[in-house]
Amino acid sequence: MSTSKLSVQLYTVRELLTEDTAGTLRRIADIGFTQVEPFAFLEFGDALRDGLAEAGLTAPTTHQGFIGGDLDRVFSAAQALGIQTVIDPFVAPERWQTASDVAAIADQLNEAAEVAARYDVRVGYHNHAHEIESTIEGTTALQFFAGKLAPEVVLEVDTYWVTVGGHDPRTLLPALGDRVVALHIKDGPGSTETKDQVAVGQGSLPIAEIIAAAPNALRVVELDDSRGDRFQAVADSFAFLTAEGLA
């Protein structure tokens, strides 16, 4: 098992991954990563399984929409790949506006967790800005949501989208506590324009302080998009985090 706290969300290199799954995973391993976070992993099938094995990579977490889907299919496939945590990456903004709707999302995660446990897998949720911008009973919808989750359900906090949503991840992360098992670490000006995102360490976010706010969490590098070469940004991010002792 890797001792590194670094991973990379494969959505960052989605075009390359689709064109050449095995070759792209080898290139990621050559950078120095030992862990990756797939997205929509069911769509890649054997190519992902074989590519991970060939590159010597593990996938402790994955993004895969499962709310309202075939839970047994998702979690059995995750178990077969050695994935420990399946994270639903998106629930539409309109479902985060009222206490009853947010509580219903939490109920769906809690129910999914019971199925996942049969496969020795746990479930989590990943935020965007809308769960931060929405206020429920005096707190962010994400915090209200966290309070409705079963203890075994976890969070992956996208620290960039927290910033876009108008909150400081350095204060939100401690408020969410140990439920946060992974962070999306990305950099840029904190704008809604995803092409403004840059390699970690080349933007304006206080990366070291953000990581210090959840020091035990997996640090998953991601760029939703960029004006530059995203694969090079992944390599530059790894170099920065390693040089700064944040790996």
C-alpha positions as a LaTeX table, in Angstrom:
\begin{tabular}{lrrr}
\hline
Residue & $x$ (\AA) & $y$ (\AA) & $z$ (\AA) \\
\hline
Met1 & 0.00 & 0.00 & 0.00 \\
Ser2 & 1.29 & 3.45 & $-0.90$ \\
Thr3 & 2.45 & 5.77 & 1.86 \\
Ser4 & 2.02 & 8.82 & $-0.36$ \\
Lys5 & $-0.88$ & 11.16 & 0.33 \\
Leu6 & $-0.99$ & 12.26 & $-3.32$ \\
Ser7 & $-3.35$ & 11.11 & $-6.04$ \\
Val8 & $-4.64$ & 12.61 & $-9.27$ \\
Gln9 & $-8.17$ & 12.80 & $-10.64$ \\
Leu10 & $-8.00$ & 11.20 & $-14.07$ \\
Tyr11 & $-10.66$ & 13.57 & $-15.42$ \\
Thr12 & $-7.80$ & 16.05 & $-15.68$ \\
Val13 & $-6.32$ & 13.98 & $-18.54$ \\
Arg14 & $-9.63$ & 12.62 & $-19.85$ \\
Glu15 & $-8.85$ & 12.98 & $-23.56$ \\
Leu16 & $-5.52$ & 11.16 & $-23.28$ \\
Leu17 & $-7.03$ & 8.50 & $-21.03$ \\
Thr18 & $-9.77$ & 7.79 & $-23.55$ \\
Glu19 & $-7.33$ & 7.61 & $-26.46$ \\
Asp20 & $-4.70$ & 5.48 & $-24.70$ \\
Thr21 & $-5.69$ & 4.30 & $-21.24$ \\
Ala22 & $-2.64$ & 2.15 & $-20.52$ \\
Gly23 & $-0.14$ & 4.61 & $-21.96$ \\
Thr24 & $-1.60$ & 7.55 & $-20.04$ \\
Leu25 & $-1.53$ & 5.62 & $-16.77$ \\
Arg26 & 2.12 & 4.70 & $-17.41$ \\
Arg27 & 2.94 & 8.38 & $-17.96$ \\
Ile28 & 1.25 & 9.27 & $-14.67$ \\
Ala29 & 3.25 & 6.60 & $-12.87$ \\
Asp30 & 6.42 & 7.93 & $-14.50$ \\
Ile31 & 5.74 & 11.34 & $-12.91$ \\
Gly32 & 5.88 & 9.63 & $-9.52$ \\
Phe33 & 2.24 & 9.07 & $-8.64$ \\
Thr34 & 1.37 & 5.74 & $-7.06$ \\
Gln35 & $-2.37$ & 6.42 & $-6.78$ \\
Val36 & $-5.05$ & 7.76 & $-9.09$ \\
Glu37 & $-8.73$ & 8.63 & $-8.84$ \\
Pro38 & $-10.70$ & 7.35 & $-11.84$ \\
Phe39 & $-13.93$ & 8.92 & $-13.03$ \\
Ala40 & $-16.93$ & 7.06 & $-14.47$ \\
Phe41 & $-14.80$ & 3.97 & $-14.00$ \\
Leu42 & $-17.44$ & 1.56 & $-15.24$ \\
Glu43 & $-17.10$ & 3.01 & $-18.74$ \\
Phe44 & $-13.41$ & 2.04 & $-19.00$ \\
Gly45 & $-13.86$ & $-1.62$ & $-18.10$ \\
Asp46 & $-10.90$ & $-3.94$ & $-18.56$ \\
Ala47 & $-8.73$ & $-1.18$ & $-20.05$ \\
Leu48 & $-8.65$ & 0.59 & $-16.69$ \\
Arg49 & $-8.08$ & $-2.59$ & $-14.71$ \\
Asp50 & $-5.25$ & $-3.73$ & $-16.94$ \\
Gly51 & $-3.73$ & $-0.25$ & $-17.19$ \\
Leu52 & $-3.62$ & 0.21 & $-13.44$ \\
Ala53 & $-1.97$ & $-3.18$ & $-12.96$ \\
Glu54 & 0.58 & $-2.58$ & $-15.71$ \\
Ala55 & 1.52 & 0.86 & $-14.35$ \\
Gly56 & 1.65 & $-0.32$ & $-10.74$ \\
Leu57 & $-1.02$ & 2.16 & $-9.70$ \\
Thr58 & $-3.82$ & 1.80 & $-7.16$ \\
Ala59 & $-7.16$ & 3.60 & $-7.06$ \\
Pro60 & $-8.21$ & 4.07 & $-3.44$ \\
Thr61 & $-11.01$ & 6.43 & $-4.52$ \\
Thr62 & $-13.13$ & 6.87 & $-7.61$ \\
His63 & $-15.80$ & 9.18 & $-8.92$ \\
Gln64 & $-18.89$ & 7.36 & $-10.13$ \\
Gly65 & $-22.47$ & 8.51 & $-10.07$ \\
Phe66 & $-24.48$ & 5.93 & $-8.15$ \\
Ile67 & $-27.38$ & 7.75 & $-6.52$ \\
Gly68 & $-30.52$ & 6.25 & $-8.04$ \\
Gly69 & $-28.49$ & 3.70 & $-9.99$ \\
Asp70 & $-27.61$ & 0.00 & $-9.86$ \\
Leu71 & $-25.75$ & $-0.02$ & $-6.55$ \\
Asp72 & $-24.71$ & $-3.66$ & $-6.59$ \\
Arg73 & $-23.14$ & $-3.26$ & $-10.04$ \\
Val74 & $-21.18$ & $-0.19$ & $-8.99$ \\
Phe75 & $-19.89$ & $-1.53$ & $-5.70$ \\
Ser76 & $-19.07$ & $-5.02$ & $-6.92$ \\
Ala77 & $-17.03$ & $-3.50$ & $-9.76$ \\
Ala78 & $-15.28$ & $-1.20$ & $-7.29$ \\
Gln79 & $-14.41$ & $-4.13$ & $-5.06$ \\
Ala80 & $-12.94$ & $-6.01$ & $-8.04$ \\
Leu81 & $-10.62$ & $-3.05$ & $-8.77$ \\
Gly82 & $-9.55$ & $-2.66$ & $-5.15$ \\
Ile83 & $-11.31$ & 0.69 & $-4.86$ \\
Gln84 & $-12.08$ & 1.51 & $-1.25$ \\
Thr85 & $-14.30$ & 4.59 & $-1.62$ \\
Val86 & $-16.85$ & 5.35 & $-4.34$ \\
Ile87 & $-17.65$ & 9.05 & $-4.46$ \\
Asp88 & $-20.75$ & 10.44 & $-6.13$ \\
Pro89 & $-19.43$ & 13.60 & $-7.80$ \\
Phe90 & $-22.56$ & 15.64 & $-8.45$ \\
Val91 & $-26.13$ & 16.22 & $-7.37$ \\
Ala92 & $-27.88$ & 19.05 & $-9.21$ \\
Pro93 & $-27.99$ & 22.52 & $-7.60$ \\
Glu94 & $-31.79$ & 22.62 & $-7.37$ \\
Arg95 & $-31.68$ & 19.75 & $-4.86$ \\
Trp96 & $-29.54$ & 21.76 & $-2.43$ \\
Gln97 & $-31.94$ & 24.60 & $-1.73$ \\
Thr98 & $-34.17$ & 23.28 & 1.08 \\
Ala99 & $-33.58$ & 21.31 & 4.27 \\
Ser100 & $-35.91$ & 18.53 & 3.18 \\
Asp101 & $-34.23$ & 18.09 & $-0.19$ \\
Val102 & $-30.74$ & 18.05 & 1.31 \\
Ala103 & $-31.84$ & 15.56 & 3.97 \\
Ala104 & $-33.24$ & 13.36 & 1.20 \\
Ile105 & $-29.84$ & 13.33 & $-0.55$ \\
Ala106 & $-28.24$ & 12.30 & 2.73 \\
Asp107 & $-30.78$ & 9.50 & 3.07 \\
Gln108 & $-29.82$ & 8.21 & $-0.37$ \\
Leu109 & $-26.13$ & 8.19 & 0.56 \\
Asn110 & $-26.89$ & 6.42 & 3.83 \\
Glu111 & $-28.93$ & 3.76 & 2.05 \\
Ala112 & $-26.18$ & 3.30 & $-0.54$ \\
Ala113 & $-23.62$ & 2.88 & 2.23 \\
Glu114 & $-25.52$ & $-0.15$ & 3.53 \\
Val115 & $-25.25$ & $-1.81$ & 0.11 \\
Ala116 & $-21.60$ & $-0.79$ & $-0.31$ \\
Ala117 & $-20.70$ & $-2.36$ & 3.02 \\
Arg118 & $-21.61$ & $-5.77$ & 1.62 \\
Tyr119 & $-18.70$ & $-5.32$ & $-0.80$ \\
Asp120 & $-16.29$ & $-3.83$ & 1.79 \\
Val121 & $-16.60$ & $-0.47$ & 0.05 \\
Arg122 & $-17.65$ & 2.88 & 1.49 \\
Val123 & $-19.42$ & 5.80 & $-0.17$ \\
Gly124 & $-18.78$ & 9.52 & $-0.24$ \\
Tyr125 & $-19.80$ & 12.78 & $-1.86$ \\
His126 & $-17.82$ & 15.45 & $-3.68$ \\
Asn127 & $-18.94$ & 19.08 & $-3.72$ \\
His128 & $-19.00$ & 21.87 & $-6.25$ \\
Ala129 & $-19.78$ & 25.52 & $-5.49$ \\
His130 & $-23.56$ & 25.24 & $-5.22$ \\
Glu131 & $-23.49$ & 23.18 & $-2.00$ \\
Ile132 & $-21.44$ & 26.00 & $-0.46$ \\
Glu133 & $-23.43$ & 28.91 & $-1.85$ \\
Ser134 & $-26.72$ & 27.52 & $-0.55$ \\
Thr135 & $-27.50$ & 28.21 & 3.12 \\
Ile136 & $-29.65$ & 25.82 & 5.16 \\
Glu137 & $-30.56$ & 26.67 & 8.75 \\
Gly138 & $-27.73$ & 29.16 & 9.07 \\
Thr139 & $-24.93$ & 27.04 & 7.63 \\
Thr140 & $-23.75$ & 25.88 & 4.23 \\
Ala141 & $-25.84$ & 23.17 & 2.64 \\
Leu142 & $-22.74$ & 20.96 & 2.65 \\
Gln143 & $-22.39$ & 21.26 & 6.43 \\
Phe144 & $-26.10$ & 20.68 & 6.96 \\
Phe145 & $-25.81$ & 17.63 & 4.70 \\
Ala146 & $-22.81$ & 16.31 & 6.64 \\
Gly147 & $-24.87$ & 16.46 & 9.81 \\
Lys148 & $-27.45$ & 14.12 & 8.26 \\
Leu149 & $-25.00$ & 11.48 & 7.08 \\
Ala150 & $-24.42$ & 8.11 & 8.71 \\
Pro151 & $-20.99$ & 7.88 & 10.39 \\
Glu152 & $-19.59$ & 5.62 & 7.68 \\
Val153 & $-20.35$ & 8.05 & 4.82 \\
Val154 & $-17.42$ & 10.30 & 3.95 \\
Leu155 & $-16.70$ & 13.53 & 2.10 \\
Glu156 & $-14.22$ & 14.55 & $-0.54$ \\
Val157 & $-14.01$ & 18.33 & $-0.37$ \\
Asp158 & $-13.13$ & 20.19 & $-3.53$ \\
Thr159 & $-11.25$ & 23.05 & $-1.95$ \\
Tyr160 & $-11.26$ & 25.15 & $-5.11$ \\
Trp161 & $-15.04$ & 25.04 & $-5.45$ \\
Val162 & $-15.36$ & 25.91 & $-1.78$ \\
Thr163 & $-13.44$ & 29.08 & $-2.57$ \\
Val164 & $-15.59$ & 29.76 & $-5.64$ \\
Gly165 & $-18.64$ & 29.28 & $-3.42$ \\
Gly166 & $-17.51$ & 32.13 & $-1.19$ \\
His167 & $-16.07$ & 30.27 & 1.79 \\
Asp168 & $-12.56$ & 29.67 & 3.07 \\
Pro169 & $-11.58$ & 25.99 & 2.96 \\
Arg170 & $-9.19$ & 26.63 & 5.85 \\
Thr171 & $-12.18$ & 27.15 & 8.14 \\
Leu172 & $-14.69$ & 24.85 & 6.47 \\
Leu173 & $-12.48$ & 21.75 & 6.60 \\
Pro174 & $-12.03$ & 21.74 & 10.40 \\
Ala175 & $-15.78$ & 22.30 & 10.76 \\
Leu176 & $-16.45$ & 19.15 & 8.74 \\
Gly177 & $-13.91$ & 17.18 & 10.78 \\
Asp178 & $-12.75$ & 13.62 & 10.23 \\
Arg179 & $-15.53$ & 12.90 & 7.77 \\
Val180 & $-13.27$ & 14.55 & 5.17 \\
Val181 & $-11.08$ & 11.74 & 3.83 \\
Ala182 & $-9.95$ & 13.35 & 0.59 \\
Leu183 & $-9.37$ & 16.80 & $-0.87$ \\
His184 & $-9.38$ & 18.01 & $-4.42$ \\
Ile185 & $-6.34$ & 20.24 & $-4.58$ \\
Lys186 & $-6.35$ & 22.70 & $-7.45$ \\
Asp187 & $-5.14$ & 26.24 & $-7.99$ \\
Gly188 & $-6.00$ & 29.42 & $-9.82$ \\
Pro189 & $-7.85$ & 32.68 & $-9.09$ \\
Gly190 & $-10.91$ & 31.01 & $-7.56$ \\
Ser191 & $-13.17$ & 31.94 & $-10.47$ \\
Thr192 & $-16.00$ & 30.03 & $-12.10$ \\
Glu193 & $-14.06$ & 29.94 & $-15.38$ \\
Thr194 & $-12.45$ & 26.51 & $-15.33$ \\
Lys195 & $-9.90$ & 27.47 & $-17.98$ \\
Asp196 & $-8.36$ & 29.83 & $-15.40$ \\
Gln197 & $-7.17$ & 26.84 & $-13.37$ \\
Val198 & $-3.42$ & 26.28 & $-13.27$ \\
Ala199 & $-0.92$ & 23.83 & $-11.84$ \\
Val200 & $-0.93$ & 23.60 & $-8.06$ \\
Gly201 & 1.49 & 26.18 & $-6.74$ \\
Gln202 & 1.09 & 28.52 & $-9.71$ \\
Gly203 & $-2.14$ & 30.19 & $-8.57$ \\
Ser204 & $-3.23$ & 32.30 & $-5.63$ \\
Leu205 & $-4.71$ & 29.73 & $-3.23$ \\
Pro206 & $-2.90$ & 29.07 & 0.08 \\
Ile207 & $-2.26$ & 25.41 & $-0.73$ \\
Ala208 & $-0.12$ & 24.52 & 2.29 \\
Glu209 & $-2.61$ & 26.08 & 4.71 \\
Ile210 & $-5.53$ & 24.33 & 3.04 \\
Ile211 & $-3.82$ & 20.95 & 3.33 \\
Ala212 & $-2.93$ & 21.70 & 6.96 \\
Ala213 & $-6.65$ & 22.15 & 7.68 \\
Ala214 & $-7.23$ & 18.45 & 6.85 \\
Pro215 & $-3.76$ & 16.94 & 7.25 \\
Asn216 & $-4.80$ & 13.29 & 7.11 \\
Ala217 & $-6.86$ & 13.56 & 3.94 \\
Leu218 & $-5.78$ & 12.17 & 0.58 \\
Arg219 & $-4.61$ & 15.03 & $-1.67$ \\
Val220 & $-6.05$ & 14.59 & $-5.13$ \\
Val221 & $-4.64$ & 16.90 & $-7.80$ \\
Glu222 & $-7.20$ & 18.04 & $-10.35$ \\
Leu223 & $-7.76$ & 20.59 & $-13.06$ \\
Asp224 & $-11.27$ & 20.78 & $-14.49$ \\
Asp225 & $-9.72$ & 22.58 & $-17.45$ \\
Ser226 & $-6.85$ & 24.95 & $-18.21$ \\
Arg227 & $-5.52$ & 27.21 & $-20.92$ \\
Gly228 & $-2.29$ & 25.22 & $-20.86$ \\
Asp229 & $-1.35$ & 21.57 & $-21.18$ \\
Arg230 & $-3.19$ & 19.76 & $-18.41$ \\
Phe231 & $-0.84$ & 16.80 & $-18.34$ \\
Gln232 & 2.10 & 19.14 & $-17.82$ \\
Ala233 & 0.10 & 20.84 & $-15.07$ \\
Val234 & $-0.27$ & 17.47 & $-13.35$ \\
Ala235 & 3.49 & 16.96 & $-13.49$ \\
Asp236 & 4.14 & 20.50 & $-12.25$ \\
Ser237 & 1.64 & 20.01 & $-9.42$ \\
Phe238 & 3.37 & 16.82 & $-8.31$ \\
Ala239 & 6.75 & 18.57 & $-8.39$ \\
Phe240 & 5.45 & 21.50 & $-6.32$ \\
Leu241 & 3.69 & 19.39 & $-3.69$ \\
Thr242 & 6.69 & 17.11 & $-3.35$ \\
Ala243 & 9.18 & 19.98 & $-3.09$ \\
Glu244 & 7.04 & 21.67 & $-0.44$ \\
Gly245 & 6.83 & 18.52 & 1.66 \\
Leu246 & 3.10 & 18.19 & 1.00 \\
Ala247 & 3.17 & 14.74 & $-0.58$ \\
\hline
\end{tabular}
